[in-house]
PDB file of C-alpha atoms in Angstrom:
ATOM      1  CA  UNK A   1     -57.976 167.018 -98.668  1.00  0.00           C
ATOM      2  CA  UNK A   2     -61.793 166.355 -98.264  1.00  0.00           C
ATOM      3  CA  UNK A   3     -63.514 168.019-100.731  1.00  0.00           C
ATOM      4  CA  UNK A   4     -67.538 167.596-101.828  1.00  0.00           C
ATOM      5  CA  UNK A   5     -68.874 169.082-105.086  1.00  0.00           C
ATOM      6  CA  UNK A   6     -72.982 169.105-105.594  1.00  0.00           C
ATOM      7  CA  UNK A   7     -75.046 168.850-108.968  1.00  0.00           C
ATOM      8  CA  UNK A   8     -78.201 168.553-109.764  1.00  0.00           C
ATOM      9  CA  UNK A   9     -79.535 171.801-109.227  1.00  0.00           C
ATOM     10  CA  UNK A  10     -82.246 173.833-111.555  1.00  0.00           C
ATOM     11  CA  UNK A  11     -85.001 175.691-111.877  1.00  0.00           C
ATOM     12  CA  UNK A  12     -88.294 173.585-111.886  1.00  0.00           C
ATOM     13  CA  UNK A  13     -91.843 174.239-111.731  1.00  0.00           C
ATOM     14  CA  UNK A  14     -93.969 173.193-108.502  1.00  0.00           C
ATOM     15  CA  UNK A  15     -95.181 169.539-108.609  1.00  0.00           C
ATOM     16  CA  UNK A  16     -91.689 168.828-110.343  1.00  0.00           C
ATOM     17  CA  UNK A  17     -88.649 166.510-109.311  1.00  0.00           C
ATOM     18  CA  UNK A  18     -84.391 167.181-109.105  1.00  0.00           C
ATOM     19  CA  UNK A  19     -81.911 164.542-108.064  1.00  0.00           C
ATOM     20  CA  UNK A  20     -79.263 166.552-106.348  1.00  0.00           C
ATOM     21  CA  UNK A  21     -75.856 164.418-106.077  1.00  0.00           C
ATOM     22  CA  UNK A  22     -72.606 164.948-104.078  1.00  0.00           C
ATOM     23  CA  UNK A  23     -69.667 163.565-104.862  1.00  0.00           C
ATOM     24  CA  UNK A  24     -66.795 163.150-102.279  1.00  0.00           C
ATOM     25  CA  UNK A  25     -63.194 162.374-102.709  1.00  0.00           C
ATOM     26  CA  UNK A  26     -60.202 162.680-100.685  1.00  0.00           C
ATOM     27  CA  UNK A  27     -61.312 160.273 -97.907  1.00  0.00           C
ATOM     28  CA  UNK A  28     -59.471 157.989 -96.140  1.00  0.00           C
ATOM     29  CA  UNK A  29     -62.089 156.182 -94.485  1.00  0.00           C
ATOM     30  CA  UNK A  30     -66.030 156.813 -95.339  1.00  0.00           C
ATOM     31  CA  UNK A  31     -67.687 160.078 -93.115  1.00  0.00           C
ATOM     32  CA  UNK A  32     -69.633 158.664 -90.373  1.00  0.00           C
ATOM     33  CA  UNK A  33     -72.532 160.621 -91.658  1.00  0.00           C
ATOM     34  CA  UNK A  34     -73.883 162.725 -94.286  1.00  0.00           C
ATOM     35  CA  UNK A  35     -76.542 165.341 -95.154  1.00  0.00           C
ATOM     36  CA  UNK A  36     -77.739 168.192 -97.003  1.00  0.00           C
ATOM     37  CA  UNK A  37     -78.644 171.238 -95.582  1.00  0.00           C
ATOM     38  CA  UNK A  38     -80.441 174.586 -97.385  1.00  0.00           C
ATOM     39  CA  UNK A  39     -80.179 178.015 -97.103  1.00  0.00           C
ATOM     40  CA  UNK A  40     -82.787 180.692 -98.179  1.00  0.00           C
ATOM     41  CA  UNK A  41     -82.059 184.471 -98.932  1.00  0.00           C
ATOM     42  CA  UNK A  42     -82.730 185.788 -95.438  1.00  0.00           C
ATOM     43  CA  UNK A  43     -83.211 182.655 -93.936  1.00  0.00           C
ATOM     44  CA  UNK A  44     -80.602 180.369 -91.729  1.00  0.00           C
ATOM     45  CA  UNK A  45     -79.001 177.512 -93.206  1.00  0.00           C
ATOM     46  CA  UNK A  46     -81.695 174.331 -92.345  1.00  0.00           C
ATOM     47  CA  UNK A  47     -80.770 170.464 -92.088  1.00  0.00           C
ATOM     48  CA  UNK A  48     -82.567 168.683 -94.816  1.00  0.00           C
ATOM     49  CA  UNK A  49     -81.865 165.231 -94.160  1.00  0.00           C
ATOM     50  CA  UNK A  50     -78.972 162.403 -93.167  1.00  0.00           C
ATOM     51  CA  UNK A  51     -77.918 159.298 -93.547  1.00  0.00           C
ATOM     52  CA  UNK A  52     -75.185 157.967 -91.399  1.00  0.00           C
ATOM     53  CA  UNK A  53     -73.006 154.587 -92.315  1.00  0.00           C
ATOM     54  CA  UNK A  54     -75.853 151.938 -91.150  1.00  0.00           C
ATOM     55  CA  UNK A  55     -78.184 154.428 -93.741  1.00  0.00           C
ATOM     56  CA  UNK A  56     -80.328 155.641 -91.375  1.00  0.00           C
ATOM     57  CA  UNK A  57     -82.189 158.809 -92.223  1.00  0.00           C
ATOM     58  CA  UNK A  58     -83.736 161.425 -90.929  1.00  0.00           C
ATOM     59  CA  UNK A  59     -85.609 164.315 -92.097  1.00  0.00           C
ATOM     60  CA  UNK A  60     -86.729 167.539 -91.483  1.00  0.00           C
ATOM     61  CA  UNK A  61     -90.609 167.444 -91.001  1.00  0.00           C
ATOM     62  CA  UNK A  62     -91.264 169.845 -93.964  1.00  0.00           C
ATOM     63  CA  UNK A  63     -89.884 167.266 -96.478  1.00  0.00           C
ATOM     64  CA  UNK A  64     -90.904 163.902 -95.049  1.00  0.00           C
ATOM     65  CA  UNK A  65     -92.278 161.932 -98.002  1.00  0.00           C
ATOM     66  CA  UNK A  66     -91.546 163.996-100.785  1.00  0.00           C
ATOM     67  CA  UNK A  67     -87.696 163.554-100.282  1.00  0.00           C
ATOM     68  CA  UNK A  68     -85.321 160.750 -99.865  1.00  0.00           C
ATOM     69  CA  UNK A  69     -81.382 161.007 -99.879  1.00  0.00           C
ATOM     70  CA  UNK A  70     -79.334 157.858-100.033  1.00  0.00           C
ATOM     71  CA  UNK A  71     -75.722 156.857-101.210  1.00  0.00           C
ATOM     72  CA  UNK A  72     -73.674 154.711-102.907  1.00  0.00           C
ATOM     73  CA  UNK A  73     -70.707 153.981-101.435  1.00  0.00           C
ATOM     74  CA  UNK A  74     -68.926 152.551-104.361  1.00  0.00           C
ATOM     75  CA  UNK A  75     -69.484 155.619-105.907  1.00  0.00           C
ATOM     76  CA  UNK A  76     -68.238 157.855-103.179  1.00  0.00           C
ATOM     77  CA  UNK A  77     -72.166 160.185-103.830  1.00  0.00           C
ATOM     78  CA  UNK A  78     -74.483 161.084-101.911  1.00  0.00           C
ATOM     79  CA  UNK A  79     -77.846 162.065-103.627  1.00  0.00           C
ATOM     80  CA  UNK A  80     -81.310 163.331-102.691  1.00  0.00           C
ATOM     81  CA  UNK A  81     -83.996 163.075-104.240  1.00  0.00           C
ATOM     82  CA  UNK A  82     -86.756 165.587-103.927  1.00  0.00           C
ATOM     83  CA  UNK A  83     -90.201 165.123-105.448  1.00  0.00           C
ATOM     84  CA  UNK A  84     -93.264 167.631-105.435  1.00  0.00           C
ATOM     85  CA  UNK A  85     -91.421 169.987-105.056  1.00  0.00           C
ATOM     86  CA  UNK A  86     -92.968 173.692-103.577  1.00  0.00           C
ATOM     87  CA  UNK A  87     -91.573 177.155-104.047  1.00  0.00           C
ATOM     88  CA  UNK A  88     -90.873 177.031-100.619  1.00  0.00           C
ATOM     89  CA  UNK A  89     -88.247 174.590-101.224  1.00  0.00           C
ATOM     90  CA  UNK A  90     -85.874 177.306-102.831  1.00  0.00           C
ATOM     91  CA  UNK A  91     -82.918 177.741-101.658  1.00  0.00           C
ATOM     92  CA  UNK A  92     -79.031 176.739-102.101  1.00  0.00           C
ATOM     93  CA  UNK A  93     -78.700 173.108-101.400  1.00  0.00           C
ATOM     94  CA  UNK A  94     -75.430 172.006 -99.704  1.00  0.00           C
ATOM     95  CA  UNK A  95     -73.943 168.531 -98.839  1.00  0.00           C
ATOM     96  CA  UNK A  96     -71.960 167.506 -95.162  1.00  0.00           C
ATOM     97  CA  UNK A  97     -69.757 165.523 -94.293  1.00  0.00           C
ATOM     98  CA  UNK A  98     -68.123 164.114 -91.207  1.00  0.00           C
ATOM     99  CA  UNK A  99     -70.162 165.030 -88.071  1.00  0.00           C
ATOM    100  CA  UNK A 100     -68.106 166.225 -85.292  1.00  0.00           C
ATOM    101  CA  UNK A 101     -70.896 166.353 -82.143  1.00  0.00           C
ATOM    102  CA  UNK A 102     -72.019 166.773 -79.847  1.00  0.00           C
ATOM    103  CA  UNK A 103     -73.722 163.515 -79.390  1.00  0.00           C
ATOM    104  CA  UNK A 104     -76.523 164.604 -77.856  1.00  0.00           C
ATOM    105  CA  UNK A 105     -77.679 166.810 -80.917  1.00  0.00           C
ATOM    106  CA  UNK A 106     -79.182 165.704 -84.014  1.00  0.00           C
ATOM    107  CA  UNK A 107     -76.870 166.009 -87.072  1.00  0.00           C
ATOM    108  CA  UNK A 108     -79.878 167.158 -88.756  1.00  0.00           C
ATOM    109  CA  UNK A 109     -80.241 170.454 -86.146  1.00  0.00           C
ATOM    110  CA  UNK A 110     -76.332 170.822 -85.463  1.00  0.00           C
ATOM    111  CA  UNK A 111     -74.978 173.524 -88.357  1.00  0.00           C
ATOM    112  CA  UNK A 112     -71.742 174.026 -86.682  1.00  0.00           C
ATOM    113  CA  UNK A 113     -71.341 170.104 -86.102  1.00  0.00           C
ATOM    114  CA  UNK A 114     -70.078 169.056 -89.448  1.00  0.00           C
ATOM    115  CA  UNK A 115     -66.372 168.791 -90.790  1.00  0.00           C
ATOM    116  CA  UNK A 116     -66.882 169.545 -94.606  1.00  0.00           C
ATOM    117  CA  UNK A 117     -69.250 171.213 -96.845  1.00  0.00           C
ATOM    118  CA  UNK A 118     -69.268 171.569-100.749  1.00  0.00           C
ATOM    119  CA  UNK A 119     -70.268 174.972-101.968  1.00  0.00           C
ATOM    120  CA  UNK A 120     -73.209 174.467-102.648  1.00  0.00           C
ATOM    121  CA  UNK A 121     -76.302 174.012-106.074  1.00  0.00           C
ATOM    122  CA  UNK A 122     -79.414 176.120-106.301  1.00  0.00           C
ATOM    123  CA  UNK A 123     -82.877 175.146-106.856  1.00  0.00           C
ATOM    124  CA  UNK A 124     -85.659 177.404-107.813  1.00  0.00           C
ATOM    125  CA  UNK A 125     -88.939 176.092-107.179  1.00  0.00           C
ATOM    126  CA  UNK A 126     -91.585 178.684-109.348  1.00  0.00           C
TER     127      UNK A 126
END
């Protein structure tokens, strides 16, 4: 059983940084990508970035430069780092695993593409 649990979350003050992390057990073999999406009150649930087994990344437009998620295999965690941060960014931050397809969508636009999700860490951006 696949299961991913998130940290990391807090309240923080604009202009601040939080290292999210995901930590995922139960695999056989590594997901062949990874991600972490948001949801706002009200809002639908948004890709954030990925990072598939070569580590390539992509982001959503609205965080390019201030965030960066990588992983450490060894570790079986995923992380993301998010710097200058704006209220904006509030919301509940959840990790991915596994992508499913189709192909011919992004894993960063495709919600209802991925296997497993952890429940879920909040960040409050005042």
């Amino acid at each position: 059983q696949v299961q991913l649990v998130e940290s990391g979350g807090g309240s923080v003050q604009a202009g601040g940084s939080l290292r999210l992390s995901c930590v995922a057990s139960g695999y056989t073999y590594g997901p062949n990508v990874m991600g972490w999406y948001r949801q706002a009150p009200g809002a639908e649930r948004e890709g954030v970035a990925t990072i598939d087994r070569d580590r390539s990344t992509a982001y959503t437009d609205s965080v390019k430069g201030r965030f960066t998620i990588s992983k450490v295999n060894a570790e079986s965690t995923l992380y993301l780092q998010m710097n200058s941060l704006k209220p904006e960014d509030t919301a509940m931050y959840s990790c991915a695993a596994h992508y499913l397809g189709p192909a011919t969508i992004s894993p960063l636009t495709a919600v209802a593409g991925w296997r497993y999700w952890g429940q879920g860490t909040q960040v409050t951006v005042s």
